[in-house]
PDB file of C-alpha atoms in Angstrom:
ATOM      1  CA  UNK A  13       0.448  -1.814  25.003  1.00 96.00           C
ATOM      2  CA  UNK A  14       3.167   0.842  24.764  1.00 96.00           C
ATOM      3  CA  UNK A  15       1.636   4.325  24.704  1.00 97.00           C
ATOM      4  CA  UNK A  16       3.784   7.261  23.597  1.00 97.00           C
ATOM      5  CA  UNK A  17       3.140  10.987  23.841  1.00 97.00           C
ATOM      6  CA  UNK A  18       4.364  12.571  20.602  1.00 95.00           C
ATOM      7  CA  UNK A  19       5.223  15.789  22.428  1.00 94.00           C
ATOM      8  CA  UNK A  20       7.682  13.887  24.619  1.00 96.00           C
ATOM      9  CA  UNK A  21       9.555  12.267  21.716  1.00 95.00           C
ATOM     10  CA  UNK A  22      12.391  13.762  19.696  1.00 93.00           C
ATOM     11  CA  UNK A  23      11.913  14.147  15.912  1.00 90.00           C
ATOM     12  CA  UNK A  24      14.318  11.227  15.402  1.00 91.00           C
ATOM     13  CA  UNK A  25      12.322   8.987  17.743  1.00 95.00           C
ATOM     14  CA  UNK A  26       9.053   9.990  16.086  1.00 94.00           C
ATOM     15  CA  UNK A  27      10.489   9.287  12.654  1.00 91.00           C
ATOM     16  CA  UNK A  28      11.616   5.832  13.728  1.00 94.00           C
ATOM     17  CA  UNK A  29       8.304   4.752  15.250  1.00 96.00           C
ATOM     18  CA  UNK A  30       6.123   6.225  12.507  1.00 95.00           C
ATOM     19  CA  UNK A  31       8.121   5.023   9.513  1.00 95.00           C
ATOM     20  CA  UNK A  32       8.180   1.474  10.853  1.00 96.00           C
ATOM     21  CA  UNK A  33       4.459   1.528  11.678  1.00 97.00           C
ATOM     22  CA  UNK A  34       3.032   3.393   8.683  1.00 96.00           C
ATOM     23  CA  UNK A  35       4.283   1.085   5.959  1.00 96.00           C
ATOM     24  CA  UNK A  36       4.662  -0.084   3.282  1.00 97.00           C
ATOM     25  CA  UNK A  37       4.772   3.280   1.505  1.00 97.00           C
ATOM     26  CA  UNK A  38       4.977   3.681  -2.290  1.00 97.00           C
ATOM     27  CA  UNK A  39       8.032   5.487  -3.587  1.00 98.00           C
ATOM     28  CA  UNK A  40       7.968   8.656  -5.668  1.00 97.00           C
ATOM     29  CA  UNK A  41      11.208   9.231  -7.563  1.00 98.00           C
ATOM     30  CA  UNK A  42      10.766  12.934  -8.280  1.00 98.00           C
ATOM     31  CA  UNK A  43      12.673  14.724 -10.999  1.00 98.00           C
ATOM     32  CA  UNK A  44      12.734  18.520 -10.798  1.00 97.00           C
ATOM     33  CA  UNK A  45      14.640  21.431 -12.309  1.00 97.00           C
ATOM     34  CA  UNK A  46      15.679  24.860 -11.062  1.00 95.00           C
ATOM     35  CA  UNK A  47      15.445  28.197 -12.858  1.00 95.00           C
ATOM     36  CA  UNK A  48      18.996  27.776 -14.191  1.00 94.00           C
ATOM     37  CA  UNK A  49      18.237  24.368 -15.709  1.00 94.00           C
ATOM     38  CA  UNK A  50      19.971  22.218 -13.073  1.00 94.00           C
ATOM     39  CA  UNK A  51      18.237  18.844 -12.794  1.00 95.00           C
ATOM     40  CA  UNK A  52      17.591  17.068  -9.505  1.00 95.00           C
ATOM     41  CA  UNK A  53      16.373  13.540  -8.821  1.00 96.00           C
ATOM     42  CA  UNK A  54      15.336  12.308  -5.386  1.00 96.00           C
ATOM     43  CA  UNK A  55      13.066   9.581  -3.904  1.00 97.00           C
ATOM     44  CA  UNK A  56      10.284  10.217  -1.383  1.00 97.00           C
ATOM     45  CA  UNK A  57       8.172   7.653   0.447  1.00 97.00           C
ATOM     46  CA  UNK A  58       5.841  10.241   1.939  1.00 96.00           C
ATOM     47  CA  UNK A  59       3.803   9.858  -1.249  1.00 98.00           C
ATOM     48  CA  UNK A  60       0.439   8.688  -2.536  1.00 98.00           C
ATOM     49  CA  UNK A  61      -2.506   9.278  -4.891  1.00 98.00           C
ATOM     50  CA  UNK A  62      -5.113  11.628  -3.426  1.00 97.00           C
ATOM     51  CA  UNK A  63      -7.548  12.401  -6.244  1.00 97.00           C
ATOM     52  CA  UNK A  64      -8.533  11.090  -9.665  1.00 97.00           C
ATOM     53  CA  UNK A  65     -10.654  14.004 -10.859  1.00 97.00           C
ATOM     54  CA  UNK A  66      -8.530  16.051 -11.060  1.00 97.00           C
ATOM     55  CA  UNK A  67      -5.722  13.484 -10.933  1.00 98.00           C
ATOM     56  CA  UNK A  68      -3.499  14.614  -8.065  1.00 98.00           C
ATOM     57  CA  UNK A  69      -0.676  12.904  -6.240  1.00 98.00           C
ATOM     58  CA  UNK A  70       1.071  14.328  -3.198  1.00 98.00           C
ATOM     59  CA  UNK A  71       4.594  13.851  -1.938  1.00 98.00           C
ATOM     60  CA  UNK A  72       6.390  15.583   0.887  1.00 96.00           C
ATOM     61  CA  UNK A  73      10.031  16.720   0.873  1.00 94.00           C
ATOM     62  CA  UNK A  74      10.382  17.059   4.645  1.00 87.00           C
ATOM     63  CA  UNK A  75      12.875  19.347   6.319  1.00 86.00           C
ATOM     64  CA  UNK A  76      15.931  17.372   7.400  1.00 87.00           C
ATOM     65  CA  UNK A  77      15.589  16.054  10.934  1.00 83.00           C
ATOM     66  CA  UNK A  78      19.258  16.538  11.764  1.00 86.00           C
ATOM     67  CA  UNK A  79      19.700  20.211  10.822  1.00 86.00           C
ATOM     68  CA  UNK A  80      16.288  21.544   9.657  1.00 84.00           C
ATOM     69  CA  UNK A  81      17.498  22.379   6.138  1.00 80.00           C
ATOM     70  CA  UNK A  82      15.305  21.937   3.055  1.00 84.00           C
ATOM     71  CA  UNK A  83      15.975  19.664   0.091  1.00 86.00           C
ATOM     72  CA  UNK A  84      16.822  20.664  -3.467  1.00 92.00           C
ATOM     73  CA  UNK A  85      13.571  19.107  -4.679  1.00 95.00           C
ATOM     74  CA  UNK A  86      11.528  21.566  -2.625  1.00 95.00           C
ATOM     75  CA  UNK A  87      13.726  24.506  -3.642  1.00 95.00           C
ATOM     76  CA  UNK A  88      13.370  23.588  -7.311  1.00 96.00           C
ATOM     77  CA  UNK A  89       9.586  23.197  -7.139  1.00 97.00           C
ATOM     78  CA  UNK A  90       9.274  26.629  -5.552  1.00 96.00           C
ATOM     79  CA  UNK A  91      11.273  28.029  -8.490  1.00 97.00           C
ATOM     80  CA  UNK A  92       9.790  25.902 -11.288  1.00 98.00           C
ATOM     81  CA  UNK A  93       6.396  24.457 -10.388  1.00 98.00           C
ATOM     82  CA  UNK A  94       6.722  21.252 -12.379  1.00 98.00           C
ATOM     83  CA  UNK A  95       7.944  17.737 -11.690  1.00 98.00           C
ATOM     84  CA  UNK A  96       7.877  14.183 -12.940  1.00 98.00           C
ATOM     85  CA  UNK A  97       6.805  11.465 -10.523  1.00 98.00           C
ATOM     86  CA  UNK A  98       8.604   8.307 -11.598  1.00 98.00           C
ATOM     87  CA  UNK A  99       7.245   5.074 -10.134  1.00 98.00           C
ATOM     88  CA  UNK A 100       9.867   2.733  -8.685  1.00 98.00           C
ATOM     89  CA  UNK A 101       9.969  -1.023  -9.269  1.00 98.00           C
ATOM     90  CA  UNK A 102      12.368  -3.720  -8.116  1.00 97.00           C
ATOM     91  CA  UNK A 103      14.653  -3.460 -11.145  1.00 97.00           C
ATOM     92  CA  UNK A 104      15.614   0.104 -10.190  1.00 96.00           C
ATOM     93  CA  UNK A 105      15.425   0.118  -6.386  1.00 97.00           C
ATOM     94  CA  UNK A 106      19.179   0.151  -5.746  1.00 96.00           C
ATOM     95  CA  UNK A 107      19.746   3.023  -8.174  1.00 96.00           C
ATOM     96  CA  UNK A 108      16.819   4.848  -6.589  1.00 96.00           C
ATOM     97  CA  UNK A 109      18.416   4.505  -3.168  1.00 95.00           C
ATOM     98  CA  UNK A 110      21.713   5.819  -4.573  1.00 94.00           C
ATOM     99  CA  UNK A 111      19.937   8.888  -5.948  1.00 94.00           C
ATOM    100  CA  UNK A 112      18.929   9.830  -2.384  1.00 92.00           C
ATOM    101  CA  UNK A 113      22.560  10.643  -1.595  1.00 89.00           C
ATOM    102  CA  UNK A 114      22.846  14.320  -0.714  1.00 85.00           C
ATOM    103  CA  UNK A 115      25.001  15.557  -3.569  1.00 85.00           C
ATOM    104  CA  UNK A 116      25.533  19.259  -4.198  1.00 83.00           C
ATOM    105  CA  UNK A 117      22.923  21.255  -6.081  1.00 79.00           C
ATOM    106  CA  UNK A 118      25.094  21.323  -9.203  1.00 82.00           C
ATOM    107  CA  UNK A 119      25.298  17.496  -9.321  1.00 87.00           C
ATOM    108  CA  UNK A 120      22.895  15.579 -11.570  1.00 90.00           C
ATOM    109  CA  UNK A 121      21.609  12.532  -9.670  1.00 93.00           C
ATOM    110  CA  UNK A 122      20.524  10.941 -12.971  1.00 94.00           C
ATOM    111  CA  UNK A 123      24.209  10.562 -13.799  1.00 93.00           C
ATOM    112  CA  UNK A 124      25.283   9.530 -10.293  1.00 90.00           C
ATOM    113  CA  UNK A 125      22.602   6.839 -10.095  1.00 94.00           C
ATOM    114  CA  UNK A 126      23.083   5.690 -13.687  1.00 95.00           C
ATOM    115  CA  UNK A 127      19.565   6.556 -14.842  1.00 96.00           C
ATOM    116  CA  UNK A 128      18.719   7.730 -18.360  1.00 96.00           C
ATOM    117  CA  UNK A 129      17.053  11.111 -18.878  1.00 97.00           C
ATOM    118  CA  UNK A 130      14.025  11.072 -21.159  1.00 97.00           C
ATOM    119  CA  UNK A 131      12.680  14.393 -22.446  1.00 98.00           C
ATOM    120  CA  UNK A 132       9.203  15.137 -21.085  1.00 98.00           C
ATOM    121  CA  UNK A 133       6.378  16.213 -23.382  1.00 98.00           C
ATOM    122  CA  UNK A 134       4.792  18.992 -21.327  1.00 98.00           C
ATOM    123  CA  UNK A 135       7.026  19.817 -18.366  1.00 98.00           C
ATOM    124  CA  UNK A 136      10.643  20.926 -18.084  1.00 98.00           C
ATOM    125  CA  UNK A 137      12.065  18.218 -15.762  1.00 98.00           C
ATOM    126  CA  UNK A 138      13.129  15.025 -17.571  1.00 98.00           C
ATOM    127  CA  UNK A 139      11.631  11.606 -16.960  1.00 98.00           C
ATOM    128  CA  UNK A 140      13.477   8.513 -15.712  1.00 98.00           C
ATOM    129  CA  UNK A 141      13.513   6.285 -18.786  1.00 97.00           C
ATOM    130  CA  UNK A 142      13.856   3.129 -16.694  1.00 98.00           C
ATOM    131  CA  UNK A 143      10.710   3.782 -14.636  1.00 98.00           C
ATOM    132  CA  UNK A 144       7.721   1.583 -15.565  1.00 98.00           C
ATOM    133  CA  UNK A 145       5.352   4.541 -15.110  1.00 98.00           C
ATOM    134  CA  UNK A 146       6.201   8.229 -15.434  1.00 98.00           C
ATOM    135  CA  UNK A 147       3.773  10.995 -14.461  1.00 98.00           C
ATOM    136  CA  UNK A 148       4.306  14.492 -15.840  1.00 98.00           C
ATOM    137  CA  UNK A 149       2.910  16.904 -13.254  1.00 98.00           C
ATOM    138  CA  UNK A 150       2.246  20.577 -12.698  1.00 98.00           C
ATOM    139  CA  UNK A 151       2.481  21.667  -9.075  1.00 98.00           C
ATOM    140  CA  UNK A 152      -0.696  23.414  -7.995  1.00 97.00           C
ATOM    141  CA  UNK A 153       0.238  24.091  -4.395  1.00 97.00           C
ATOM    142  CA  UNK A 154       2.947  23.573  -1.784  1.00 97.00           C
ATOM    143  CA  UNK A 155       1.700  23.422   1.804  1.00 97.00           C
ATOM    144  CA  UNK A 156       4.335  23.773   4.552  1.00 96.00           C
ATOM    145  CA  UNK A 157       3.400  21.808   7.657  1.00 95.00           C
ATOM    146  CA  UNK A 158       5.824  23.624   9.928  1.00 92.00           C
ATOM    147  CA  UNK A 159       9.280  25.145  10.168  1.00 90.00           C
ATOM    148  CA  UNK A 160      10.845  22.711  12.625  1.00 90.00           C
ATOM    149  CA  UNK A 161      13.120  19.688  12.144  1.00 88.00           C
ATOM    150  CA  UNK A 162      11.264  16.972  10.195  1.00 86.00           C
ATOM    151  CA  UNK A 163       8.338  19.177   9.148  1.00 89.00           C
ATOM    152  CA  UNK A 164       6.809  18.145   5.838  1.00 90.00           C
ATOM    153  CA  UNK A 165       5.974  20.209   2.781  1.00 96.00           C
ATOM    154  CA  UNK A 166       3.009  18.814   0.884  1.00 97.00           C
ATOM    155  CA  UNK A 167       3.545  19.104  -2.858  1.00 98.00           C
ATOM    156  CA  UNK A 168       0.196  18.852  -4.646  1.00 98.00           C
ATOM    157  CA  UNK A 169       1.106  17.677  -8.124  1.00 98.00           C
ATOM    158  CA  UNK A 170      -1.605  17.500 -10.772  1.00 98.00           C
ATOM    159  CA  UNK A 171      -0.900  14.720 -13.263  1.00 98.00           C
ATOM    160  CA  UNK A 172      -1.057  15.922 -16.849  1.00 98.00           C
ATOM    161  CA  UNK A 173       0.483  13.019 -18.788  1.00 98.00           C
ATOM    162  CA  UNK A 174       0.923   9.342 -17.922  1.00 98.00           C
ATOM    163  CA  UNK A 175       3.636   7.287 -19.632  1.00 98.00           C
ATOM    164  CA  UNK A 176       3.452   3.494 -19.172  1.00 98.00           C
ATOM    165  CA  UNK A 177       5.867   0.848 -20.456  1.00 98.00           C
ATOM    166  CA  UNK A 178       3.927  -1.592 -22.593  1.00 97.00           C
ATOM    167  CA  UNK A 179       5.622  -4.664 -21.119  1.00 97.00           C
ATOM    168  CA  UNK A 180       3.727  -4.189 -17.838  1.00 98.00           C
ATOM    169  CA  UNK A 181       0.317  -4.127 -19.533  1.00 98.00           C
ATOM    170  CA  UNK A 182      -2.125  -7.017 -19.754  1.00 97.00           C
ATOM    171  CA  UNK A 183      -4.129  -8.112 -22.790  1.00 96.00           C
ATOM    172  CA  UNK A 184      -6.705  -5.389 -22.122  1.00 96.00           C
ATOM    173  CA  UNK A 185      -4.127  -2.610 -22.007  1.00 96.00           C
ATOM    174  CA  UNK A 186      -4.329  -2.228 -18.216  1.00 97.00           C
ATOM    175  CA  UNK A 187      -1.418  -2.365 -15.792  1.00 98.00           C
ATOM    176  CA  UNK A 188      -0.788  -5.937 -14.691  1.00 97.00           C
ATOM    177  CA  UNK A 189      -0.175  -5.854 -10.943  1.00 95.00           C
ATOM    178  CA  UNK A 190       2.126  -8.861 -11.175  1.00 95.00           C
ATOM    179  CA  UNK A 191       4.226  -7.500 -14.049  1.00 97.00           C
ATOM    180  CA  UNK A 192       4.946  -4.047 -12.646  1.00 97.00           C
ATOM    181  CA  UNK A 193       6.963  -5.565  -9.746  1.00 97.00           C
ATOM    182  CA  UNK A 194       6.555  -2.617  -7.383  1.00 98.00           C
ATOM    183  CA  UNK A 195       8.620  -1.972  -4.269  1.00 97.00           C
ATOM    184  CA  UNK A 196       7.713  -0.008  -1.163  1.00 97.00           C
ATOM    185  CA  UNK A 197       9.520   1.674   1.690  1.00 97.00           C
ATOM    186  CA  UNK A 198       9.391   0.458   5.274  1.00 97.00           C
ATOM    187  CA  UNK A 199      11.286   1.648   8.353  1.00 95.00           C
ATOM    188  CA  UNK A 200      15.056   2.024   8.513  1.00 94.00           C
ATOM    189  CA  UNK A 201      16.760   0.262   5.609  1.00 95.00           C
ATOM    190  CA  UNK A 202      13.804  -2.062   5.020  1.00 96.00           C
ATOM    191  CA  UNK A 203      11.882  -2.324   1.742  1.00 97.00           C
ATOM    192  CA  UNK A 204       9.198  -4.708   0.513  1.00 97.00           C
ATOM    193  CA  UNK A 205       8.572  -6.159  -2.942  1.00 97.00           C
ATOM    194  CA  UNK A 206       5.147  -6.879  -4.418  1.00 96.00           C
ATOM    195  CA  UNK A 207       5.625 -10.385  -5.799  1.00 94.00           C
ATOM    196  CA  UNK A 208       2.940 -12.734  -7.193  1.00 92.00           C
ATOM    197  CA  UNK A 209       3.309 -14.796  -4.010  1.00 93.00           C
ATOM    198  CA  UNK A 210       2.503 -11.795  -1.807  1.00 94.00           C
ATOM    199  CA  UNK A 211      -0.540 -10.650  -3.783  1.00 92.00           C
ATOM    200  CA  UNK A 212      -4.098 -11.427  -2.719  1.00 90.00           C
ATOM    201  CA  UNK A 213      -7.529 -10.022  -3.441  1.00 88.00           C
ATOM    202  CA  UNK A 214     -10.181  -8.724  -1.051  1.00 86.00           C
ATOM    203  CA  UNK A 215     -13.777  -8.502  -2.321  1.00 78.00           C
ATOM    204  CA  UNK A 216     -14.946  -4.898  -2.009  1.00 76.00           C
ATOM    205  CA  UNK A 217     -18.444  -4.458  -0.538  1.00 74.00           C
ATOM    206  CA  UNK A 218     -19.342  -1.678  -2.967  1.00 69.00           C
ATOM    207  CA  UNK A 219     -22.272  -3.180  -4.862  1.00 74.00           C
ATOM    208  CA  UNK A 220     -23.449  -5.411  -2.027  1.00 77.00           C
ATOM    209  CA  UNK A 221     -24.617  -4.820   1.534  1.00 89.00           C
ATOM    210  CA  UNK A 222     -22.937  -7.256   3.883  1.00 92.00           C
ATOM    211  CA  UNK A 223     -24.809  -8.599   6.884  1.00 93.00           C
ATOM    212  CA  UNK A 224     -21.979  -7.411   9.146  1.00 94.00           C
ATOM    213  CA  UNK A 225     -20.092  -9.216  11.883  1.00 96.00           C
ATOM    214  CA  UNK A 226     -22.721  -8.061  14.389  1.00 96.00           C
ATOM    215  CA  UNK A 227     -25.290 -10.264  12.616  1.00 95.00           C
ATOM    216  CA  UNK A 228     -23.312 -13.403  13.457  1.00 95.00           C
ATOM    217  CA  UNK A 229     -24.147 -15.415  16.602  1.00 94.00           C
ATOM    218  CA  UNK A 230     -22.038 -14.547  19.632  1.00 95.00           C
ATOM    219  CA  UNK A 231     -20.487 -18.035  19.579  1.00 94.00           C
ATOM    220  CA  UNK A 232     -19.111 -17.236  16.126  1.00 96.00           C
ATOM    221  CA  UNK A 233     -18.008 -13.701  16.983  1.00 96.00           C
ATOM    222  CA  UNK A 234     -16.144 -14.965  20.046  1.00 96.00           C
ATOM    223  CA  UNK A 235     -14.711 -18.049  18.338  1.00 96.00           C
ATOM    224  CA  UNK A 236     -11.269 -19.153  19.481  1.00 95.00           C
ATOM    225  CA  UNK A 237     -10.651 -20.622  16.040  1.00 97.00           C
ATOM    226  CA  UNK A 238     -11.822 -17.968  13.597  1.00 97.00           C
ATOM    227  CA  UNK A 239      -9.666 -14.914  12.942  1.00 97.00           C
ATOM    228  CA  UNK A 240     -10.743 -11.321  12.414  1.00 96.00           C
ATOM    229  CA  UNK A 241     -10.238 -11.827   8.678  1.00 96.00           C
ATOM    230  CA  UNK A 242     -12.521 -14.867   8.791  1.00 96.00           C
ATOM    231  CA  UNK A 243     -15.214 -12.837  10.542  1.00 96.00           C
ATOM    232  CA  UNK A 244     -14.799 -10.030   8.009  1.00 95.00           C
ATOM    233  CA  UNK A 245     -15.448 -12.433   5.138  1.00 94.00           C
ATOM    234  CA  UNK A 246     -18.481 -13.919   6.880  1.00 95.00           C
ATOM    235  CA  UNK A 247     -19.840 -10.445   7.571  1.00 94.00           C
ATOM    236  CA  UNK A 248     -19.439  -9.552   3.895  1.00 93.00           C
ATOM    237  CA  UNK A 249     -22.072 -12.132   2.904  1.00 94.00           C
ATOM    238  CA  UNK A 250     -25.317 -10.522   1.786  1.00 92.00           C
ATOM    239  CA  UNK A 251     -27.783 -12.827   3.556  1.00 92.00           C
ATOM    240  CA  UNK A 252     -27.897 -15.372   6.331  1.00 93.00           C
ATOM    241  CA  UNK A 253     -28.584 -18.925   5.107  1.00 95.00           C
ATOM    242  CA  UNK A 254     -32.080 -20.298   5.547  1.00 94.00           C
ATOM    243  CA  UNK A 255     -32.873 -22.942   8.143  1.00 94.00           C
ATOM    244  CA  UNK A 256     -33.302 -25.446   5.319  1.00 95.00           C
ATOM    245  CA  UNK A 257     -29.846 -24.674   3.918  1.00 95.00           C
ATOM    246  CA  UNK A 258     -28.305 -25.010   7.377  1.00 95.00           C
ATOM    247  CA  UNK A 259     -30.087 -28.318   7.953  1.00 94.00           C
ATOM    248  CA  UNK A 260     -28.863 -29.722   4.636  1.00 95.00           C
ATOM    249  CA  UNK A 261     -25.257 -28.998   5.615  1.00 95.00           C
ATOM    250  CA  UNK A 262     -25.385 -31.663   8.340  1.00 92.00           C
ATOM    251  CA  UNK A 263     -25.263 -34.303   5.581  1.00 95.00           C
ATOM    252  CA  UNK A 264     -21.930 -33.022   4.313  1.00 95.00           C
ATOM    253  CA  UNK A 265     -19.482 -35.913   4.796  1.00 95.00           C
ATOM    254  CA  UNK A 266     -17.024 -33.911   6.938  1.00 95.00           C
ATOM    255  CA  UNK A 267     -19.771 -32.358   9.006  1.00 95.00           C
ATOM    256  CA  UNK A 268     -21.479 -35.708   9.570  1.00 94.00           C
ATOM    257  CA  UNK A 269     -18.207 -37.245  10.761  1.00 94.00           C
ATOM    258  CA  UNK A 270     -17.741 -34.381  13.236  1.00 95.00           C
ATOM    259  CA  UNK A 271     -21.300 -34.648  14.531  1.00 94.00           C
ATOM    260  CA  UNK A 272     -21.081 -38.423  14.940  1.00 94.00           C
ATOM    261  CA  UNK A 273     -17.712 -38.276  16.689  1.00 94.00           C
ATOM    262  CA  UNK A 274     -18.714 -35.567  19.176  1.00 94.00           C
ATOM    263  CA  UNK A 275     -22.064 -36.772  20.474  1.00 94.00           C
ATOM    264  CA  UNK A 276     -22.373 -35.535  24.036  1.00 92.00           C
ATOM    265  CA  UNK A 277     -19.218 -33.392  23.730  1.00 94.00           C
ATOM    266  CA  UNK A 278     -20.474 -29.899  22.919  1.00 91.00           C
ATOM    267  CA  UNK A 279     -17.147 -28.135  23.445  1.00 90.00           C
ATOM    268  CA  UNK A 280     -15.177 -30.293  21.035  1.00 94.00           C
ATOM    269  CA  UNK A 281     -18.052 -30.305  18.566  1.00 94.00           C
ATOM    270  CA  UNK A 282     -18.044 -26.503  18.361  1.00 95.00           C
ATOM    271  CA  UNK A 283     -14.248 -26.377  18.042  1.00 96.00           C
ATOM    272  CA  UNK A 284     -14.146 -28.965  15.247  1.00 96.00           C
ATOM    273  CA  UNK A 285     -17.016 -27.344  13.365  1.00 96.00           C
ATOM    274  CA  UNK A 286     -15.256 -23.997  13.606  1.00 97.00           C
ATOM    275  CA  UNK A 287     -12.015 -25.546  12.369  1.00 97.00           C
ATOM    276  CA  UNK A 288     -13.821 -27.071   9.383  1.00 97.00           C
ATOM    277  CA  UNK A 289     -15.545 -23.739   8.682  1.00 97.00           C
ATOM    278  CA  UNK A 290     -12.158 -22.036   8.742  1.00 97.00           C
ATOM    279  CA  UNK A 291     -10.920 -24.503   6.105  1.00 97.00           C
ATOM    280  CA  UNK A 292     -13.939 -23.750   3.931  1.00 97.00           C
ATOM    281  CA  UNK A 293     -13.269 -20.020   4.224  1.00 96.00           C
ATOM    282  CA  UNK A 294      -9.658 -20.590   3.153  1.00 94.00           C
ATOM    283  CA  UNK A 295     -10.964 -22.302   0.011  1.00 94.00           C
ATOM    284  CA  UNK A 296     -13.335 -19.416  -0.712  1.00 93.00           C
ATOM    285  CA  UNK A 297     -16.491 -21.296   0.348  1.00 95.00           C
ATOM    286  CA  UNK A 298     -17.607 -18.625   2.772  1.00 95.00           C
ATOM    287  CA  UNK A 299     -21.357 -19.214   2.439  1.00 95.00           C
ATOM    288  CA  UNK A 300     -20.915 -22.922   3.198  1.00 97.00           C
ATOM    289  CA  UNK A 301     -18.712 -22.042   6.168  1.00 97.00           C
ATOM    290  CA  UNK A 302     -21.490 -19.950   7.662  1.00 97.00           C
ATOM    291  CA  UNK A 303     -23.945 -22.837   7.279  1.00 96.00           C
ATOM    292  CA  UNK A 304     -21.548 -25.049   9.235  1.00 96.00           C
ATOM    293  CA  UNK A 305     -21.147 -22.417  11.944  1.00 96.00           C
ATOM    294  CA  UNK A 306     -24.900 -22.058  12.346  1.00 95.00           C
ATOM    295  CA  UNK A 307     -25.586 -25.786  12.795  1.00 92.00           C
TER     296      UNK A 307
END
């Protein structure tokens, strides 16, 4: 494993390693305004949701790595403590990238990128009309993380109004994760797109108490067939199966075929049972998979 000492790396090297490793990152397309009414629009991938009560998102206009200067977004927020966080989807990703061009402070990136300005209800900066979700925010605090090249400035933005395009809502009025078509930032010029094919669900152990991976027999924990994800799903089960349930599983057609074909061959029997259990897990039959593993 490559081990790097951050103090021995240049800001450019750090940026490269970290932005490739800590990804994907959601994109905040922040619109701001200065005291003279000049509008600025710029994307930031150092961004996320940090609180729901109060609703607070944070993004970080970092000092430029190359020359240690600050960005217009930060300057504007320090003058006018308001912003709109516009959420970026695939339909607007190229225009969003264009808006990151470092135009002069008197240049409106809305116009350069071809976005439409929508008047906000509570704050001075305009919204991006094309964005599927637009968050009107009041800045409660700006926390500088340093004064050197690449140092971040945490903008704590309290969300006051949420605007959502109706065509991304489901029948219950909630955001449909497949319809919103989000994109995220990776390292370098790389982005990712949240498509229906890339979506999957993970059952959260919030209302249940999983048995844990440590409750599984060592032969299962050290399986050469099962993956860490497989073990995580097995450990999320609430109870171990009873001896009776395990015994009944031997009459499963696939299990019986494996047992009959591997009489006297313990090594192959374990491997084939583990392979069958892995198939069951893939089909969502985790409890049955554990019964097979415990035979």
